[in-house]
Amino acid sequence: IGCYGPAGHRTFSLNTLSLSHMQSLASLASSTGAGAGRLWLSIEEMLSSGLVLQVSPLVAVLGSFSLSLIFVLSLYVWKFVGYEDKNRDAPGTIQRRFLSAILSCFCSALLVRLLARPAVDGEIGLSLPELLGLRCDGQLYACLSCLLLTAVLFVGPLVQHFTAVWDGEAEILSFPGGHWIMARNLILAPVTEEFVFRGCLVRLWVTASFPAPVIIFCSPFCFALAHTHHFIEIMRRTGHKKTALMQVAFQVFYTSLFGMYSTFLLMRTGSMLAVILAHTFCNHQGFPALGFFVSEHDSLYRHRLWLGALYLTGIVAFGVLMAPLTSGFTSTFWPAVNTPSTL
């Protein structure tokens, strides 16, 4: 079997391939396979080896601000290669920012790994996935508990939505903005934001020996302040500084509240997946539309009394069930490591 070049000249023939050539090719393939195998074993060892992470409060705070800064700046790095990305809802912008967020996740995990050290005899070491909440006991139960607790909080808005569907004023499921916006809100943002601001950032605060209330109420401000960059986009869209400031202030307020709740769930259950699912649920629900309480022109105005009662019932039930639905888990994020989380 041969190959012929111009003018019919034979350039290569398998019949003329020498034994030494065959051995060289086999050696190359073997060395390539061995190299890939060693790389895989190195990665597996890095992920599964027992690690101990202990940092000072100053390092935890500085690390938190560094993670937040990397996350935000990575979204705008595309401007330096010719992409303006003026519309955050454009498919191209969403795709590029997702790549940036993935890079931020990698950098955040790398920071945690670099700050950790191998466990020595007598120490309880955690693998990198365990440090970041990606591997834990009772994963399914944690997911169901967190989703149920979140649904209880939203019982008022949920019944409000189905009432509007019954009245013909809304659809059962709607995803305005297209598939990429839906993917960003329900998948991309929850996964990347929770990985960086909960899995990595909260881990730093836990290992700095901050008390649980301090971690729950203070660490989420890094997550909230990371949303202030929306001021630029709102200014570009509306041209009104006051409007942009008010919208950003409101975003900081409710992202702080959600961050506290999300941090609480992670610390109590130790499950990153459960927190991501709760984030997805909240993003799908959005902030409740409360205009029907005061607007007589709203079709739900006539239902305002019993819907308001459901809102209050959901909030009270949420407060009552917070501890029971998140208890009994062996969470490595709770200050008492490797013991069931208790209040």
Short mmCIF file of N, CA and C in Angstrom, two decimals, residues 130-267:
data_model
loop_
_atom_site.label_atom_id
_atom_site.label_comp_id
_atom_site.label_asym_id
_atom_site.label_seq_id
_atom_site.Cartn_x
_atom_site.Cartn_y
_atom_site.Cartn_z
N GLU A 130 -14.54 17.58 49.21
CA GLU A 130 -15.19 17.70 50.52
C GLU A 130 -15.00 19.10 51.10
N LEU A 131 -13.83 19.67 50.91
CA LEU A 131 -13.59 21.03 51.39
C LEU A 131 -14.55 22.03 50.75
N LEU A 132 -14.90 21.79 49.48
CA LEU A 132 -15.75 22.72 48.74
C LEU A 132 -17.23 22.35 48.80
N GLY A 133 -17.57 21.31 49.55
CA GLY A 133 -18.97 20.93 49.69
C GLY A 133 -19.53 20.16 48.52
N LEU A 134 -18.66 19.66 47.65
CA LEU A 134 -19.12 18.91 46.48
C LEU A 134 -19.37 17.44 46.80
N ARG A 135 -18.84 16.99 47.91
CA ARG A 135 -19.02 15.60 48.33
C ARG A 135 -19.36 15.60 49.81
N CYS A 136 -20.51 15.03 50.15
CA CYS A 136 -20.92 15.00 51.55
C CYS A 136 -21.89 13.86 51.76
N ASP A 137 -22.16 13.56 53.02
CA ASP A 137 -23.13 12.52 53.36
C ASP A 137 -24.54 13.08 53.27
N GLY A 138 -25.50 12.21 52.91
CA GLY A 138 -26.90 12.63 52.88
C GLY A 138 -27.22 13.66 51.83
N GLN A 139 -26.60 13.53 50.66
CA GLN A 139 -26.77 14.53 49.60
C GLN A 139 -28.23 14.67 49.16
N LEU A 140 -28.89 13.54 48.92
CA LEU A 140 -30.28 13.58 48.44
C LEU A 140 -31.20 14.20 49.49
N TYR A 141 -31.04 13.78 50.74
CA TYR A 141 -31.87 14.32 51.81
C TYR A 141 -31.65 15.82 51.98
N ALA A 142 -30.40 16.25 51.83
CA ALA A 142 -30.09 17.68 51.94
C ALA A 142 -30.78 18.47 50.83
N CYS A 143 -30.74 17.93 49.61
CA CYS A 143 -31.38 18.62 48.48
C CYS A 143 -32.88 18.74 48.69
N LEU A 144 -33.52 17.65 49.11
CA LEU A 144 -34.96 17.67 49.32
C LEU A 144 -35.34 18.61 50.46
N SER A 145 -34.57 18.58 51.53
CA SER A 145 -34.87 19.44 52.68
C SER A 145 -34.75 20.92 52.33
N CYS A 146 -33.68 21.27 51.60
CA CYS A 146 -33.47 22.68 51.25
C CYS A 146 -34.52 23.17 50.26
N LEU A 147 -34.89 22.32 49.31
CA LEU A 147 -35.93 22.71 48.35
C LEU A 147 -37.28 22.87 49.05
N LEU A 148 -37.59 21.95 49.97
CA LEU A 148 -38.86 22.05 50.69
C LEU A 148 -38.90 23.31 51.54
N LEU A 149 -37.82 23.60 52.24
CA LEU A 149 -37.77 24.80 53.08
C LEU A 149 -37.93 26.06 52.24
N THR A 150 -37.28 26.09 51.09
CA THR A 150 -37.38 27.26 50.21
C THR A 150 -38.79 27.40 49.65
N ALA A 151 -39.41 26.27 49.30
CA ALA A 151 -40.77 26.31 48.78
C ALA A 151 -41.75 26.81 49.84
N VAL A 152 -41.51 26.46 51.10
CA VAL A 152 -42.37 26.95 52.19
C VAL A 152 -42.29 28.47 52.27
N LEU A 153 -41.09 29.02 52.14
CA LEU A 153 -40.93 30.47 52.16
C LEU A 153 -41.71 31.13 51.03
N PHE A 154 -41.78 30.45 49.89
CA PHE A 154 -42.43 31.02 48.70
C PHE A 154 -43.86 30.53 48.52
N VAL A 155 -44.48 30.01 49.57
CA VAL A 155 -45.83 29.48 49.40
C VAL A 155 -46.80 30.57 48.97
N GLY A 156 -46.65 31.79 49.48
CA GLY A 156 -47.51 32.90 49.06
C GLY A 156 -47.35 33.22 47.60
N PRO A 157 -46.11 33.50 47.11
CA PRO A 157 -45.92 33.76 45.69
C PRO A 157 -46.33 32.60 44.79
N LEU A 158 -46.13 31.35 45.25
CA LEU A 158 -46.52 30.19 44.43
C LEU A 158 -48.03 30.14 44.24
N VAL A 159 -48.78 30.31 45.34
CA VAL A 159 -50.24 30.30 45.23
C VAL A 159 -50.71 31.52 44.44
N GLN A 160 -50.04 32.65 44.61
CA GLN A 160 -50.36 33.85 43.83
C GLN A 160 -50.22 33.57 42.34
N HIS A 161 -49.14 32.88 41.96
CA HIS A 161 -48.91 32.59 40.54
C HIS A 161 -50.00 31.67 40.00
N PHE A 162 -50.32 30.60 40.74
CA PHE A 162 -51.33 29.66 40.24
C PHE A 162 -52.72 30.29 40.24
N THR A 163 -52.96 31.24 41.12
CA THR A 163 -54.22 31.98 41.07
C THR A 163 -54.30 32.81 39.80
N ALA A 164 -53.19 33.45 39.43
CA ALA A 164 -53.14 34.22 38.19
C ALA A 164 -53.32 33.31 36.98
N VAL A 165 -52.76 32.10 37.05
CA VAL A 165 -52.95 31.12 35.96
C VAL A 165 -54.42 30.74 35.86
N TRP A 166 -55.05 30.51 36.99
CA TRP A 166 -56.48 30.14 37.02
C TRP A 166 -57.34 31.25 36.44
N ASP A 167 -56.94 32.50 36.70
CA ASP A 167 -57.69 33.65 36.17
C ASP A 167 -57.35 33.95 34.72
N GLY A 168 -56.43 33.19 34.14
CA GLY A 168 -56.04 33.42 32.76
C GLY A 168 -55.10 34.59 32.56
N GLU A 169 -54.45 35.03 33.64
CA GLU A 169 -53.56 36.19 33.56
C GLU A 169 -52.08 35.80 33.44
N ALA A 170 -51.78 34.51 33.53
CA ALA A 170 -50.38 34.07 33.47
C ALA A 170 -50.33 32.64 32.94
N GLU A 171 -49.14 32.23 32.49
CA GLU A 171 -48.91 30.87 32.05
C GLU A 171 -48.30 30.06 33.20
N ILE A 172 -48.49 28.74 33.14
CA ILE A 172 -47.96 27.90 34.21
C ILE A 172 -46.44 28.01 34.26
N LEU A 173 -45.80 27.88 33.12
CA LEU A 173 -44.35 28.03 33.02
C LEU A 173 -44.03 29.04 31.94
N SER A 174 -43.16 29.96 32.25
CA SER A 174 -42.74 30.93 31.25
C SER A 174 -41.27 31.26 31.48
N PHE A 175 -40.53 31.37 30.38
CA PHE A 175 -39.11 31.69 30.45
C PHE A 175 -38.84 32.86 29.52
N PRO A 176 -39.15 34.06 29.97
CA PRO A 176 -38.96 35.24 29.12
C PRO A 176 -37.49 35.49 28.83
N GLY A 177 -37.22 35.92 27.61
CA GLY A 177 -35.86 36.30 27.27
C GLY A 177 -35.09 35.31 26.45
N GLY A 178 -35.60 34.09 26.30
CA GLY A 178 -34.90 33.11 25.48
C GLY A 178 -34.13 32.09 26.29
N HIS A 179 -33.59 31.11 25.56
CA HIS A 179 -32.96 29.96 26.21
C HIS A 179 -31.67 30.34 26.95
N TRP A 180 -30.88 31.25 26.38
CA TRP A 180 -29.61 31.58 27.02
C TRP A 180 -29.83 32.34 28.33
N ILE A 181 -30.83 33.20 28.37
CA ILE A 181 -31.14 33.90 29.63
C ILE A 181 -31.64 32.91 30.67
N MET A 182 -32.47 31.96 30.23
CA MET A 182 -32.95 30.92 31.15
C MET A 182 -31.78 30.09 31.68
N ALA A 183 -30.85 29.72 30.77
CA ALA A 183 -29.69 28.92 31.19
C ALA A 183 -28.83 29.70 32.18
N ARG A 184 -28.66 31.00 31.93
CA ARG A 184 -27.86 31.81 32.85
C ARG A 184 -28.50 31.88 34.23
N ASN A 185 -29.80 32.17 34.26
CA ASN A 185 -30.48 32.39 35.53
C ASN A 185 -30.67 31.11 36.34
N LEU A 186 -30.91 29.99 35.64
CA LEU A 186 -31.26 28.75 36.34
C LEU A 186 -30.11 27.78 36.49
N ILE A 187 -29.06 27.92 35.69
CA ILE A 187 -27.96 26.95 35.74
C ILE A 187 -26.61 27.64 35.95
N LEU A 188 -26.25 28.50 35.01
CA LEU A 188 -24.89 29.06 35.01
C LEU A 188 -24.62 29.91 36.24
N ALA A 189 -25.51 30.86 36.53
CA ALA A 189 -25.29 31.74 37.69
C ALA A 189 -25.34 30.98 39.01
N PRO A 190 -26.35 30.13 39.26
CA PRO A 190 -26.35 29.40 40.54
C PRO A 190 -25.11 28.55 40.75
N VAL A 191 -24.68 27.84 39.71
CA VAL A 191 -23.53 26.93 39.87
C VAL A 191 -22.25 27.72 40.17
N THR A 192 -21.97 28.72 39.35
CA THR A 192 -20.70 29.44 39.51
C THR A 192 -20.69 30.34 40.74
N GLU A 193 -21.80 31.03 41.00
CA GLU A 193 -21.84 31.93 42.17
C GLU A 193 -21.77 31.15 43.47
N GLU A 194 -22.48 30.05 43.56
CA GLU A 194 -22.44 29.27 44.80
C GLU A 194 -21.08 28.63 45.00
N PHE A 195 -20.46 28.18 43.92
CA PHE A 195 -19.13 27.57 44.03
C PHE A 195 -18.13 28.57 44.61
N VAL A 196 -18.12 29.79 44.07
CA VAL A 196 -17.14 30.79 44.50
C VAL A 196 -17.51 31.38 45.86
N PHE A 197 -18.76 31.87 45.98
CA PHE A 197 -19.13 32.66 47.16
C PHE A 197 -19.59 31.82 48.34
N ARG A 198 -19.88 30.57 48.13
CA ARG A 198 -20.23 29.69 49.24
C ARG A 198 -19.14 28.62 49.42
N GLY A 199 -18.94 27.78 48.43
CA GLY A 199 -18.00 26.68 48.59
C GLY A 199 -16.60 27.14 48.96
N CYS A 200 -16.09 28.15 48.27
CA CYS A 200 -14.71 28.62 48.51
C CYS A 200 -14.65 29.70 49.59
N LEU A 201 -15.49 30.72 49.45
CA LEU A 201 -15.42 31.86 50.37
C LEU A 201 -15.83 31.48 51.79
N VAL A 202 -16.94 30.79 51.92
CA VAL A 202 -17.40 30.40 53.26
C VAL A 202 -16.40 29.43 53.91
N ARG A 203 -15.80 28.58 53.09
CA ARG A 203 -14.79 27.66 53.64
C ARG A 203 -13.64 28.44 54.30
N LEU A 204 -13.23 29.54 53.68
CA LEU A 204 -12.17 30.36 54.28
C LEU A 204 -12.61 30.90 55.64
N TRP A 205 -13.85 31.37 55.72
CA TRP A 205 -14.34 31.94 56.98
C TRP A 205 -14.47 30.86 58.05
N VAL A 206 -14.90 29.67 57.66
CA VAL A 206 -15.04 28.58 58.63
C VAL A 206 -13.69 28.19 59.19
N THR A 207 -12.68 28.07 58.33
CA THR A 207 -11.36 27.65 58.79
C THR A 207 -10.62 28.76 59.52
N ALA A 208 -11.12 29.99 59.44
CA ALA A 208 -10.54 31.09 60.21
C ALA A 208 -11.14 31.16 61.61
N SER A 209 -12.01 30.19 61.93
CA SER A 209 -12.62 30.07 63.27
C SER A 209 -13.54 31.22 63.62
N PHE A 210 -14.17 31.83 62.61
CA PHE A 210 -15.21 32.80 62.90
C PHE A 210 -16.42 32.07 63.49
N PRO A 211 -17.15 32.67 64.42
CA PRO A 211 -18.39 32.05 64.92
C PRO A 211 -19.42 31.92 63.81
N ALA A 212 -20.28 30.93 63.94
CA ALA A 212 -21.29 30.67 62.90
C ALA A 212 -22.14 31.90 62.59
N PRO A 213 -22.65 32.64 63.59
CA PRO A 213 -23.46 33.82 63.26
C PRO A 213 -22.70 34.87 62.45
N VAL A 214 -21.41 35.04 62.75
CA VAL A 214 -20.60 36.01 62.00
C VAL A 214 -20.48 35.57 60.54
N ILE A 215 -20.24 34.29 60.33
CA ILE A 215 -20.12 33.77 58.96
C ILE A 215 -21.42 33.96 58.20
N ILE A 216 -22.53 33.63 58.84
CA ILE A 216 -23.84 33.68 58.16
C ILE A 216 -24.23 35.10 57.82
N PHE A 217 -23.99 36.04 58.74
CA PHE A 217 -24.48 37.40 58.53
C PHE A 217 -23.48 38.35 57.88
N CYS A 218 -22.20 38.01 57.91
CA CYS A 218 -21.19 38.94 57.38
C CYS A 218 -20.59 38.51 56.05
N SER A 219 -20.29 37.22 55.89
CA SER A 219 -19.64 36.78 54.65
C SER A 219 -20.48 37.05 53.39
N PRO A 220 -21.83 37.03 53.45
CA PRO A 220 -22.60 37.28 52.22
C PRO A 220 -22.45 38.68 51.65
N PHE A 221 -21.90 39.63 52.41
CA PHE A 221 -21.76 40.97 51.86
C PHE A 221 -20.76 41.01 50.71
N CYS A 222 -19.82 40.08 50.71
CA CYS A 222 -18.92 39.97 49.55
C CYS A 222 -19.72 39.59 48.31
N PHE A 223 -20.66 38.68 48.47
CA PHE A 223 -21.54 38.26 47.37
C PHE A 223 -22.42 39.41 46.93
N ALA A 224 -22.95 40.16 47.89
CA ALA A 224 -23.84 41.27 47.55
C ALA A 224 -23.09 42.40 46.85
N LEU A 225 -21.91 42.74 47.37
CA LEU A 225 -21.14 43.83 46.78
C LEU A 225 -20.64 43.47 45.38
N ALA A 226 -20.53 42.18 45.10
CA ALA A 226 -20.10 41.76 43.76
C ALA A 226 -21.15 42.09 42.71
N HIS A 227 -22.37 42.43 43.14
CA HIS A 227 -23.43 42.80 42.20
C HIS A 227 -23.48 44.30 41.92
N THR A 228 -22.63 45.07 42.58
CA THR A 228 -22.67 46.52 42.37
C THR A 228 -22.19 46.92 40.98
N HIS A 229 -21.51 46.00 40.29
CA HIS A 229 -21.05 46.32 38.93
C HIS A 229 -22.24 46.51 37.98
N HIS A 230 -23.42 46.06 38.38
CA HIS A 230 -24.61 46.26 37.55
C HIS A 230 -24.96 47.74 37.41
N PHE A 231 -24.40 48.58 38.29
CA PHE A 231 -24.64 50.02 38.20
C PHE A 231 -24.24 50.55 36.82
N ILE A 232 -23.12 50.06 36.30
CA ILE A 232 -22.64 50.51 34.98
C ILE A 232 -23.64 50.13 33.90
N GLU A 233 -24.15 48.90 33.95
CA GLU A 233 -25.08 48.44 32.93
C GLU A 233 -26.41 49.16 33.01
N ILE A 234 -26.89 49.42 34.24
CA ILE A 234 -28.16 50.13 34.39
C ILE A 234 -28.03 51.58 33.94
N MET A 235 -26.90 52.20 34.27
CA MET A 235 -26.65 53.57 33.81
C MET A 235 -26.62 53.64 32.29
N ARG A 236 -25.99 52.65 31.68
CA ARG A 236 -25.90 52.61 30.22
C ARG A 236 -27.27 52.44 29.59
N ARG A 237 -28.14 51.68 30.28
CA ARG A 237 -29.47 51.40 29.73
C ARG A 237 -30.46 52.53 29.98
N THR A 238 -30.41 53.14 31.17
CA THR A 238 -31.41 54.14 31.53
C THR A 238 -30.90 55.57 31.43
N GLY A 239 -29.61 55.77 31.68
CA GLY A 239 -29.05 57.11 31.65
C GLY A 239 -29.35 57.93 32.89
N HIS A 240 -29.96 57.31 33.92
CA HIS A 240 -30.32 58.03 35.14
C HIS A 240 -29.54 57.46 36.32
N LYS A 241 -28.70 58.30 36.91
CA LYS A 241 -27.85 57.85 38.01
C LYS A 241 -28.68 57.46 39.23
N LYS A 242 -29.72 58.25 39.53
CA LYS A 242 -30.54 57.97 40.70
C LYS A 242 -31.25 56.62 40.56
N THR A 243 -31.78 56.37 39.37
CA THR A 243 -32.45 55.09 39.11
C THR A 243 -31.48 53.93 39.27
N ALA A 244 -30.28 54.10 38.72
CA ALA A 244 -29.27 53.05 38.81
C ALA A 244 -28.87 52.80 40.26
N LEU A 245 -28.70 53.86 41.03
CA LEU A 245 -28.32 53.71 42.44
C LEU A 245 -29.40 52.99 43.23
N MET A 246 -30.66 53.34 42.98
CA MET A 246 -31.76 52.70 43.71
C MET A 246 -31.86 51.22 43.36
N GLN A 247 -31.72 50.90 42.08
CA GLN A 247 -31.81 49.50 41.67
C GLN A 247 -30.66 48.68 42.25
N VAL A 248 -29.46 49.25 42.21
CA VAL A 248 -28.31 48.53 42.74
C VAL A 248 -28.41 48.37 44.26
N ALA A 249 -28.89 49.41 44.95
CA ALA A 249 -29.07 49.32 46.40
C ALA A 249 -30.06 48.21 46.75
N PHE A 250 -31.13 48.11 45.96
CA PHE A 250 -32.11 47.05 46.20
C PHE A 250 -31.50 45.68 45.92
N GLN A 251 -30.68 45.58 44.85
CA GLN A 251 -30.01 44.31 44.55
C GLN A 251 -29.09 43.90 45.68
N VAL A 252 -28.33 44.85 46.21
CA VAL A 252 -27.42 44.55 47.32
C VAL A 252 -28.21 44.08 48.53
N PHE A 253 -29.38 44.69 48.76
CA PHE A 253 -30.21 44.32 49.91
C PHE A 253 -30.70 42.88 49.79
N TYR A 254 -31.33 42.54 48.67
CA TYR A 254 -31.92 41.20 48.62
C TYR A 254 -30.89 40.11 48.33
N THR A 255 -29.77 40.45 47.68
CA THR A 255 -28.72 39.45 47.51
C THR A 255 -28.01 39.19 48.84
N SER A 256 -27.97 40.20 49.71
CA SER A 256 -27.43 39.97 51.06
C SER A 256 -28.32 39.01 51.83
N LEU A 257 -29.63 39.23 51.76
CA LEU A 257 -30.57 38.33 52.45
C LEU A 257 -30.46 36.92 51.91
N PHE A 258 -30.44 36.80 50.58
CA PHE A 258 -30.33 35.45 50.02
C PHE A 258 -28.99 34.82 50.37
N GLY A 259 -27.91 35.62 50.36
CA GLY A 259 -26.60 35.09 50.71
C GLY A 259 -26.57 34.55 52.13
N MET A 260 -27.25 35.23 53.05
CA MET A 260 -27.32 34.74 54.43
C MET A 260 -28.05 33.41 54.48
N TYR A 261 -29.15 33.32 53.75
CA TYR A 261 -29.92 32.08 53.73
C TYR A 261 -29.10 30.96 53.10
N SER A 262 -28.45 31.24 51.98
CA SER A 262 -27.66 30.24 51.28
C SER A 262 -26.49 29.77 52.14
N THR A 263 -25.84 30.70 52.82
CA THR A 263 -24.73 30.34 53.71
C THR A 263 -25.22 29.46 54.85
N PHE A 264 -26.39 29.80 55.40
CA PHE A 264 -26.99 28.99 56.46
C PHE A 264 -27.22 27.56 55.98
N LEU A 265 -27.78 27.42 54.78
CA LEU A 265 -28.05 26.08 54.25
C LEU A 265 -26.77 25.29 54.06
N LEU A 266 -25.74 25.93 53.51
CA LEU A 266 -24.48 25.22 53.28
C LEU A 266 -23.84 24.80 54.60
N MET A 267 -23.82 25.70 55.57
CA MET A 267 -23.19 25.38 56.83
C MET A 267 -23.94 24.29 57.59
#
